[in-house]
């Protein structure tokens, strides 16, 4: 199953979005989340579930990744993955479920036009960047 989100307006950056997982038994396969511009993939995050609550993370392009943690624990009661990607002048800090995973430098982040999710997951919502990421006017329901 694949879900593609196309943005109607050019976002500065995607700062926070949720991936709702159907159930822990449905997630036997890995899944990828790609941020894409017209020229190709800007950032790709691959999640590899090794058991019911441990997940390893891979990121592309690898040469620009500074790892803080390459895994996180998932609380299956919530069935939600929360991705926080904060931009600090082209250097991005990525957190998954509040665990700092990596920092990465991306040049063409301004050109992100779509997010693709490959795997057995459903995207619940996405937010465009704002200083207050909880502000309801920035929510895109998909």
Short mmCIF file of N, CA and C in Angstrom, two decimals:
data_model
loop_
_atom_site.label_atom_id
_atom_site.label_comp_id
_atom_site.label_asym_id
_atom_site.label_seq_id
_atom_site.Cartn_x
_atom_site.Cartn_y
_atom_site.Cartn_z
N UNK A 1 0.84 -1.17 0.00
CA UNK A 1 0.00 0.00 0.00
C UNK A 1 0.89 1.24 0.00
N UNK A 2 0.50 2.23 -0.73
CA UNK A 2 1.29 3.45 -0.83
C UNK A 2 0.36 4.64 -0.74
N UNK A 3 0.80 5.66 -0.05
CA UNK A 3 0.01 6.88 0.08
C UNK A 3 0.90 8.03 -0.35
N UNK A 4 0.42 8.87 -1.23
CA UNK A 4 1.18 10.02 -1.70
C UNK A 4 0.45 11.28 -1.29
N UNK A 5 1.17 12.21 -0.69
CA UNK A 5 0.59 13.50 -0.35
C UNK A 5 1.25 14.56 -1.22
N UNK A 6 0.46 15.26 -2.04
CA UNK A 6 0.96 16.37 -2.83
C UNK A 6 0.52 17.66 -2.16
N UNK A 7 1.44 18.59 -2.01
CA UNK A 7 1.12 19.86 -1.38
C UNK A 7 0.66 20.84 -2.44
N UNK A 8 -0.46 21.51 -2.18
CA UNK A 8 -0.99 22.50 -3.11
C UNK A 8 -0.17 23.77 -3.11
N UNK A 9 0.46 24.06 -1.99
CA UNK A 9 1.33 25.22 -1.91
C UNK A 9 2.73 24.74 -1.58
N UNK A 10 3.70 25.56 -1.90
CA UNK A 10 5.09 25.17 -1.68
C UNK A 10 5.44 25.33 -0.21
N UNK A 11 5.63 24.25 0.53
CA UNK A 11 5.95 24.38 1.95
C UNK A 11 7.41 24.76 2.16
N UNK A 12 7.67 25.52 3.22
CA UNK A 12 9.06 25.80 3.57
C UNK A 12 9.73 24.54 4.07
N UNK A 13 8.97 23.73 4.77
CA UNK A 13 9.51 22.53 5.39
C UNK A 13 8.34 21.80 6.03
N UNK A 14 8.46 20.52 6.16
CA UNK A 14 7.48 19.77 6.92
C UNK A 14 8.05 19.60 8.30
N UNK A 15 7.36 20.12 9.29
CA UNK A 15 7.95 20.09 10.62
C UNK A 15 7.40 18.97 11.49
N UNK A 16 6.19 18.55 11.26
CA UNK A 16 5.61 17.53 12.13
C UNK A 16 4.53 16.79 11.36
N UNK A 17 4.54 15.48 11.41
CA UNK A 17 3.41 14.75 10.89
C UNK A 17 3.29 13.43 11.61
N UNK A 18 2.12 12.85 11.51
CA UNK A 18 1.79 11.62 12.21
C UNK A 18 1.59 10.51 11.19
N UNK A 19 2.03 9.31 11.52
CA UNK A 19 1.71 8.14 10.73
C UNK A 19 0.92 7.21 11.63
N UNK A 20 -0.31 6.94 11.28
CA UNK A 20 -1.14 6.05 12.09
C UNK A 20 -0.97 4.62 11.57
N UNK A 21 -0.60 3.72 12.48
CA UNK A 21 -0.35 2.33 12.12
C UNK A 21 -1.61 1.52 12.40
N UNK A 22 -1.99 0.65 11.48
CA UNK A 22 -3.24 -0.11 11.64
C UNK A 22 -3.19 -1.01 12.87
N UNK A 23 -2.19 -1.85 12.98
CA UNK A 23 -1.99 -2.67 14.18
C UNK A 23 -0.59 -3.24 14.14
N UNK A 24 -0.12 -3.73 15.25
CA UNK A 24 1.25 -4.24 15.29
C UNK A 24 1.40 -5.49 14.44
N UNK A 25 0.31 -6.21 14.18
CA UNK A 25 0.40 -7.41 13.35
C UNK A 25 0.44 -7.07 11.87
N UNK A 26 -0.02 -5.89 11.50
CA UNK A 26 -0.01 -5.47 10.10
C UNK A 26 1.34 -4.92 9.67
N UNK A 27 2.22 -4.68 10.59
CA UNK A 27 3.45 -3.96 10.28
C UNK A 27 4.64 -4.92 10.18
N UNK A 28 4.40 -6.13 9.67
CA UNK A 28 5.48 -7.10 9.53
C UNK A 28 6.52 -6.66 8.53
N UNK A 29 6.17 -5.77 7.65
CA UNK A 29 7.10 -5.31 6.63
C UNK A 29 7.69 -3.96 7.03
N UNK A 30 8.80 -3.62 6.40
CA UNK A 30 9.39 -2.30 6.60
C UNK A 30 8.55 -1.28 5.83
N UNK A 31 8.72 -0.02 6.16
CA UNK A 31 8.11 0.99 5.31
C UNK A 31 9.00 2.22 5.22
N UNK A 32 8.82 2.96 4.14
CA UNK A 32 9.64 4.12 3.82
C UNK A 32 8.78 5.36 3.76
N UNK A 33 9.37 6.47 4.17
CA UNK A 33 8.75 7.78 4.03
C UNK A 33 9.72 8.63 3.24
N UNK A 34 9.28 9.13 2.08
CA UNK A 34 10.15 9.92 1.21
C UNK A 34 9.61 11.33 1.06
N UNK A 35 10.50 12.30 1.18
CA UNK A 35 10.19 13.70 0.90
C UNK A 35 10.80 14.00 -0.45
N UNK A 36 9.96 14.40 -1.41
CA UNK A 36 10.44 14.50 -2.78
C UNK A 36 10.25 15.89 -3.36
N UNK A 37 11.19 16.26 -4.23
CA UNK A 37 11.06 17.47 -5.04
C UNK A 37 10.96 17.01 -6.49
N UNK A 38 10.90 17.95 -7.41
CA UNK A 38 10.73 17.61 -8.82
C UNK A 38 11.89 16.75 -9.34
N UNK A 39 13.10 16.98 -8.84
CA UNK A 39 14.28 16.27 -9.32
C UNK A 39 14.43 14.88 -8.71
N UNK A 40 13.72 14.58 -7.64
CA UNK A 40 13.85 13.26 -7.01
C UNK A 40 13.68 13.33 -5.51
N UNK A 41 14.24 12.35 -4.82
CA UNK A 41 14.08 12.23 -3.38
C UNK A 41 15.07 13.14 -2.65
N UNK A 42 14.56 13.97 -1.75
CA UNK A 42 15.37 14.87 -0.94
C UNK A 42 15.80 14.17 0.34
N UNK A 43 14.85 13.49 0.98
CA UNK A 43 15.11 12.78 2.23
C UNK A 43 14.24 11.53 2.26
N UNK A 44 14.86 10.41 2.61
CA UNK A 44 14.11 9.16 2.73
C UNK A 44 14.42 8.55 4.09
N UNK A 45 13.37 8.20 4.82
CA UNK A 45 13.51 7.57 6.13
C UNK A 45 12.90 6.17 6.01
N UNK A 46 13.71 5.15 6.29
CA UNK A 46 13.24 3.76 6.24
C UNK A 46 13.14 3.22 7.65
N UNK A 47 12.03 2.59 7.96
CA UNK A 47 11.82 2.00 9.28
C UNK A 47 11.79 0.48 9.14
N UNK A 48 12.56 -0.19 10.00
CA UNK A 48 12.68 -1.64 9.97
C UNK A 48 12.28 -2.18 11.33
N UNK A 49 11.11 -2.79 11.41
CA UNK A 49 10.61 -3.32 12.68
C UNK A 49 11.19 -4.71 12.92
N UNK A 50 11.92 -4.86 14.03
CA UNK A 50 12.58 -6.14 14.33
C UNK A 50 11.75 -7.00 15.27
N UNK A 51 10.93 -6.40 16.10
CA UNK A 51 9.98 -7.14 16.92
C UNK A 51 8.79 -6.21 17.18
N UNK A 52 7.98 -6.53 18.14
CA UNK A 52 6.74 -5.77 18.31
C UNK A 52 6.92 -4.32 18.69
N UNK A 53 8.04 -3.96 19.33
CA UNK A 53 8.15 -2.56 19.73
C UNK A 53 9.50 -1.92 19.46
N UNK A 54 10.41 -2.60 18.77
CA UNK A 54 11.72 -2.02 18.46
C UNK A 54 11.81 -1.77 16.96
N UNK A 55 12.26 -0.57 16.61
CA UNK A 55 12.35 -0.20 15.20
C UNK A 55 13.71 0.42 14.93
N UNK A 56 14.39 -0.05 13.88
CA UNK A 56 15.65 0.55 13.44
C UNK A 56 15.36 1.51 12.30
N UNK A 57 16.19 2.54 12.19
CA UNK A 57 15.97 3.62 11.23
C UNK A 57 17.16 3.72 10.28
N UNK A 58 16.88 3.90 9.00
CA UNK A 58 17.90 4.22 8.00
C UNK A 58 17.50 5.54 7.36
N UNK A 59 18.48 6.32 6.92
CA UNK A 59 18.17 7.60 6.28
C UNK A 59 19.02 7.77 5.03
N UNK A 60 18.45 8.45 4.03
CA UNK A 60 19.12 8.75 2.77
C UNK A 60 18.99 10.24 2.51
N UNK A 61 19.97 10.93 2.04
CA UNK A 61 21.32 10.49 1.64
C UNK A 61 22.22 10.26 2.86
N UNK A 62 22.84 9.09 2.90
CA UNK A 62 23.61 8.65 4.07
C UNK A 62 24.79 9.55 4.39
N UNK A 63 25.44 10.10 3.37
CA UNK A 63 26.69 10.85 3.63
C UNK A 63 26.46 12.15 4.40
N UNK A 64 25.21 12.62 4.48
CA UNK A 64 24.93 13.85 5.22
C UNK A 64 24.29 13.60 6.58
N UNK A 65 24.17 12.33 6.98
CA UNK A 65 23.49 11.98 8.23
C UNK A 65 24.47 11.93 9.39
N UNK A 66 24.11 12.59 10.48
CA UNK A 66 24.84 12.49 11.74
C UNK A 66 23.91 11.80 12.73
N UNK A 67 24.21 10.53 13.04
CA UNK A 67 23.33 9.72 13.86
C UNK A 67 23.42 10.08 15.34
N UNK A 68 22.29 10.15 15.99
CA UNK A 68 22.21 10.28 17.44
C UNK A 68 21.73 8.95 18.03
N UNK A 69 20.83 8.31 17.33
CA UNK A 69 20.24 7.04 17.72
C UNK A 69 19.75 6.39 16.44
N UNK A 70 19.95 5.11 16.25
CA UNK A 70 19.44 4.50 15.02
C UNK A 70 18.25 3.57 15.29
N UNK A 71 17.63 3.72 16.46
CA UNK A 71 16.45 2.92 16.77
C UNK A 71 15.57 3.68 17.76
N UNK A 72 14.34 3.22 17.90
CA UNK A 72 13.43 3.77 18.90
C UNK A 72 12.45 2.69 19.30
N UNK A 73 11.81 2.88 20.43
CA UNK A 73 10.78 1.95 20.91
C UNK A 73 9.41 2.53 20.58
N UNK A 74 8.51 1.67 20.19
CA UNK A 74 7.17 2.10 19.78
C UNK A 74 6.16 1.60 20.80
N UNK A 75 5.29 2.50 21.23
CA UNK A 75 4.20 2.14 22.13
C UNK A 75 3.00 1.76 21.27
N UNK A 76 2.71 0.47 21.18
CA UNK A 76 1.65 0.02 20.28
C UNK A 76 0.26 0.37 20.78
N UNK A 77 0.13 0.78 22.02
CA UNK A 77 -1.18 1.22 22.50
C UNK A 77 -1.62 2.47 21.76
N UNK A 78 -0.66 3.34 21.43
CA UNK A 78 -0.99 4.58 20.71
C UNK A 78 -1.18 4.33 19.22
N UNK A 79 -0.43 3.41 18.64
CA UNK A 79 -0.48 3.09 17.21
C UNK A 79 -0.22 4.32 16.35
N UNK A 80 0.62 5.22 16.83
CA UNK A 80 0.93 6.44 16.09
C UNK A 80 2.43 6.67 16.14
N UNK A 81 3.00 7.00 14.99
CA UNK A 81 4.39 7.44 14.93
C UNK A 81 4.37 8.95 14.76
N UNK A 82 5.12 9.66 15.56
CA UNK A 82 5.18 11.11 15.47
C UNK A 82 6.56 11.49 14.97
N UNK A 83 6.63 12.10 13.80
CA UNK A 83 7.88 12.56 13.22
C UNK A 83 7.99 14.06 13.42
N UNK A 84 9.06 14.50 14.04
CA UNK A 84 9.33 15.92 14.19
C UNK A 84 10.61 16.20 13.42
N UNK A 85 10.50 17.03 12.41
CA UNK A 85 11.65 17.38 11.59
C UNK A 85 11.79 18.89 11.64
N UNK A 86 12.79 19.35 12.37
CA UNK A 86 12.97 20.79 12.57
C UNK A 86 14.13 21.28 11.72
N UNK A 87 13.93 22.42 11.09
CA UNK A 87 14.92 22.99 10.19
C UNK A 87 15.72 24.07 10.91
N UNK A 88 17.03 23.92 10.91
CA UNK A 88 17.94 24.94 11.42
C UNK A 88 18.86 25.36 10.30
N UNK A 89 18.37 26.22 9.38
CA UNK A 89 19.13 26.74 8.25
C UNK A 89 19.70 25.63 7.36
N UNK A 90 18.86 24.71 6.98
CA UNK A 90 19.28 23.64 6.08
C UNK A 90 19.73 22.38 6.77
N UNK A 91 20.00 22.46 8.07
CA UNK A 91 20.33 21.27 8.84
C UNK A 91 19.07 20.85 9.59
N UNK A 92 18.68 19.61 9.44
CA UNK A 92 17.43 19.13 10.01
C UNK A 92 17.70 18.20 11.17
N UNK A 93 16.89 18.35 12.21
CA UNK A 93 16.93 17.45 13.36
C UNK A 93 15.68 16.58 13.26
N UNK A 94 15.86 15.27 13.24
CA UNK A 94 14.74 14.35 13.11
C UNK A 94 14.52 13.61 14.41
N UNK A 95 13.29 13.68 14.93
CA UNK A 95 12.89 12.92 16.11
C UNK A 95 11.71 12.04 15.72
N UNK A 96 11.71 10.83 16.26
CA UNK A 96 10.56 9.95 16.07
C UNK A 96 10.09 9.55 17.46
N UNK A 97 8.84 9.82 17.74
CA UNK A 97 8.26 9.59 19.07
C UNK A 97 9.15 10.18 20.17
N UNK A 98 9.58 11.39 19.95
CA UNK A 98 10.38 12.19 20.88
C UNK A 98 11.80 11.68 21.11
N UNK A 99 12.23 10.67 20.36
CA UNK A 99 13.61 10.19 20.43
C UNK A 99 14.41 10.85 19.33
N UNK A 100 15.49 11.54 19.67
CA UNK A 100 16.34 12.19 18.68
C UNK A 100 17.07 11.11 17.89
N UNK A 101 16.78 11.02 16.58
CA UNK A 101 17.32 9.96 15.75
C UNK A 101 18.56 10.42 14.98
N UNK A 102 18.45 11.53 14.23
CA UNK A 102 19.60 11.99 13.46
C UNK A 102 19.46 13.46 13.11
N UNK A 103 20.58 14.04 12.69
CA UNK A 103 20.63 15.35 12.06
C UNK A 103 21.08 15.11 10.62
N UNK A 104 20.59 15.92 9.70
CA UNK A 104 20.97 15.77 8.30
C UNK A 104 20.99 17.13 7.63
N UNK A 105 21.92 17.31 6.70
CA UNK A 105 21.98 18.53 5.90
C UNK A 105 21.34 18.24 4.55
N UNK A 106 20.36 19.06 4.17
CA UNK A 106 19.66 18.89 2.90
C UNK A 106 19.66 20.23 2.17
N UNK A 107 20.13 20.21 0.92
CA UNK A 107 20.20 21.46 0.16
C UNK A 107 18.87 21.90 -0.42
N UNK A 108 18.13 20.98 -1.01
CA UNK A 108 16.93 21.38 -1.75
C UNK A 108 15.65 21.17 -0.96
N UNK A 109 15.71 21.41 0.35
CA UNK A 109 14.50 21.23 1.16
C UNK A 109 13.40 22.21 0.79
N UNK A 110 13.74 23.37 0.22
CA UNK A 110 12.72 24.36 -0.15
C UNK A 110 11.83 23.84 -1.27
N UNK A 111 12.30 22.85 -2.02
CA UNK A 111 11.57 22.37 -3.19
C UNK A 111 10.70 21.16 -2.92
N UNK A 112 10.50 20.79 -1.66
CA UNK A 112 9.69 19.61 -1.36
C UNK A 112 8.25 19.85 -1.80
N UNK A 113 7.74 18.94 -2.63
CA UNK A 113 6.37 19.10 -3.14
C UNK A 113 5.47 17.93 -2.75
N UNK A 114 6.05 16.81 -2.30
CA UNK A 114 5.19 15.68 -1.93
C UNK A 114 5.89 14.78 -0.92
N UNK A 115 5.06 14.04 -0.22
CA UNK A 115 5.53 13.03 0.72
C UNK A 115 4.94 11.70 0.26
N UNK A 116 5.78 10.68 0.17
CA UNK A 116 5.32 9.34 -0.20
C UNK A 116 5.56 8.40 0.96
N UNK A 117 4.59 7.59 1.25
CA UNK A 117 4.73 6.56 2.28
C UNK A 117 4.48 5.22 1.61
N UNK A 118 5.47 4.33 1.69
CA UNK A 118 5.35 2.99 1.15
C UNK A 118 5.32 2.01 2.30
N UNK A 119 4.31 1.18 2.36
CA UNK A 119 4.22 0.20 3.43
C UNK A 119 2.81 0.10 3.95
N UNK A 120 2.65 -0.64 5.01
CA UNK A 120 1.33 -0.95 5.54
C UNK A 120 0.94 0.04 6.62
N UNK A 121 0.91 1.31 6.27
CA UNK A 121 0.60 2.36 7.24
C UNK A 121 -0.39 3.34 6.62
N UNK A 122 -1.00 4.15 7.46
CA UNK A 122 -1.88 5.21 7.00
C UNK A 122 -1.39 6.52 7.59
N UNK A 123 -1.31 7.55 6.77
CA UNK A 123 -0.97 8.87 7.29
C UNK A 123 -2.22 9.46 7.91
N UNK A 124 -2.09 9.96 9.11
CA UNK A 124 -3.24 10.56 9.79
C UNK A 124 -3.34 12.05 9.46
N UNK A 125 -2.25 12.79 9.65
CA UNK A 125 -2.28 14.21 9.32
C UNK A 125 -0.86 14.72 9.13
N UNK A 126 -0.74 15.88 8.53
CA UNK A 126 0.56 16.52 8.35
C UNK A 126 0.41 17.99 8.68
N UNK A 127 1.46 18.58 9.18
CA UNK A 127 1.45 20.00 9.50
C UNK A 127 2.56 20.70 8.74
N UNK A 128 2.27 21.88 8.25
CA UNK A 128 3.32 22.71 7.66
C UNK A 128 4.06 23.46 8.76
N UNK A 129 5.24 23.90 8.43
CA UNK A 129 6.09 24.52 9.45
C UNK A 129 5.49 25.81 10.00
N UNK A 130 5.68 26.01 11.28
CA UNK A 130 5.31 27.24 11.96
C UNK A 130 6.02 27.21 13.29
N UNK A 131 6.24 28.37 13.88
CA UNK A 131 6.88 28.37 15.20
C UNK A 131 6.04 27.60 16.22
N UNK A 132 4.73 27.72 16.11
CA UNK A 132 3.84 26.95 16.97
C UNK A 132 3.28 25.81 16.14
N UNK A 133 3.89 24.63 16.25
CA UNK A 133 3.49 23.52 15.38
C UNK A 133 2.14 22.92 15.76
N UNK A 134 1.59 23.34 16.89
CA UNK A 134 0.28 22.83 17.29
C UNK A 134 -0.86 23.70 16.76
N UNK A 135 -0.53 24.79 16.08
CA UNK A 135 -1.54 25.73 15.60
C UNK A 135 -2.45 25.05 14.58
N UNK A 136 -3.78 25.07 14.78
CA UNK A 136 -4.69 24.31 13.90
C UNK A 136 -4.72 24.79 12.46
N UNK A 137 -4.37 26.05 12.18
CA UNK A 137 -4.43 26.55 10.81
C UNK A 137 -3.35 25.93 9.93
N UNK A 138 -2.36 25.29 10.52
CA UNK A 138 -1.30 24.69 9.73
C UNK A 138 -1.54 23.22 9.43
N UNK A 139 -2.66 22.69 9.87
CA UNK A 139 -2.92 21.27 9.70
C UNK A 139 -3.42 20.96 8.29
N UNK A 140 -2.85 19.93 7.70
CA UNK A 140 -3.36 19.39 6.44
C UNK A 140 -3.87 18.00 6.76
N UNK A 141 -5.15 17.77 6.64
CA UNK A 141 -5.68 16.42 6.85
C UNK A 141 -5.60 15.64 5.55
N UNK A 142 -5.04 14.44 5.62
CA UNK A 142 -4.88 13.64 4.40
C UNK A 142 -5.38 12.23 4.63
#
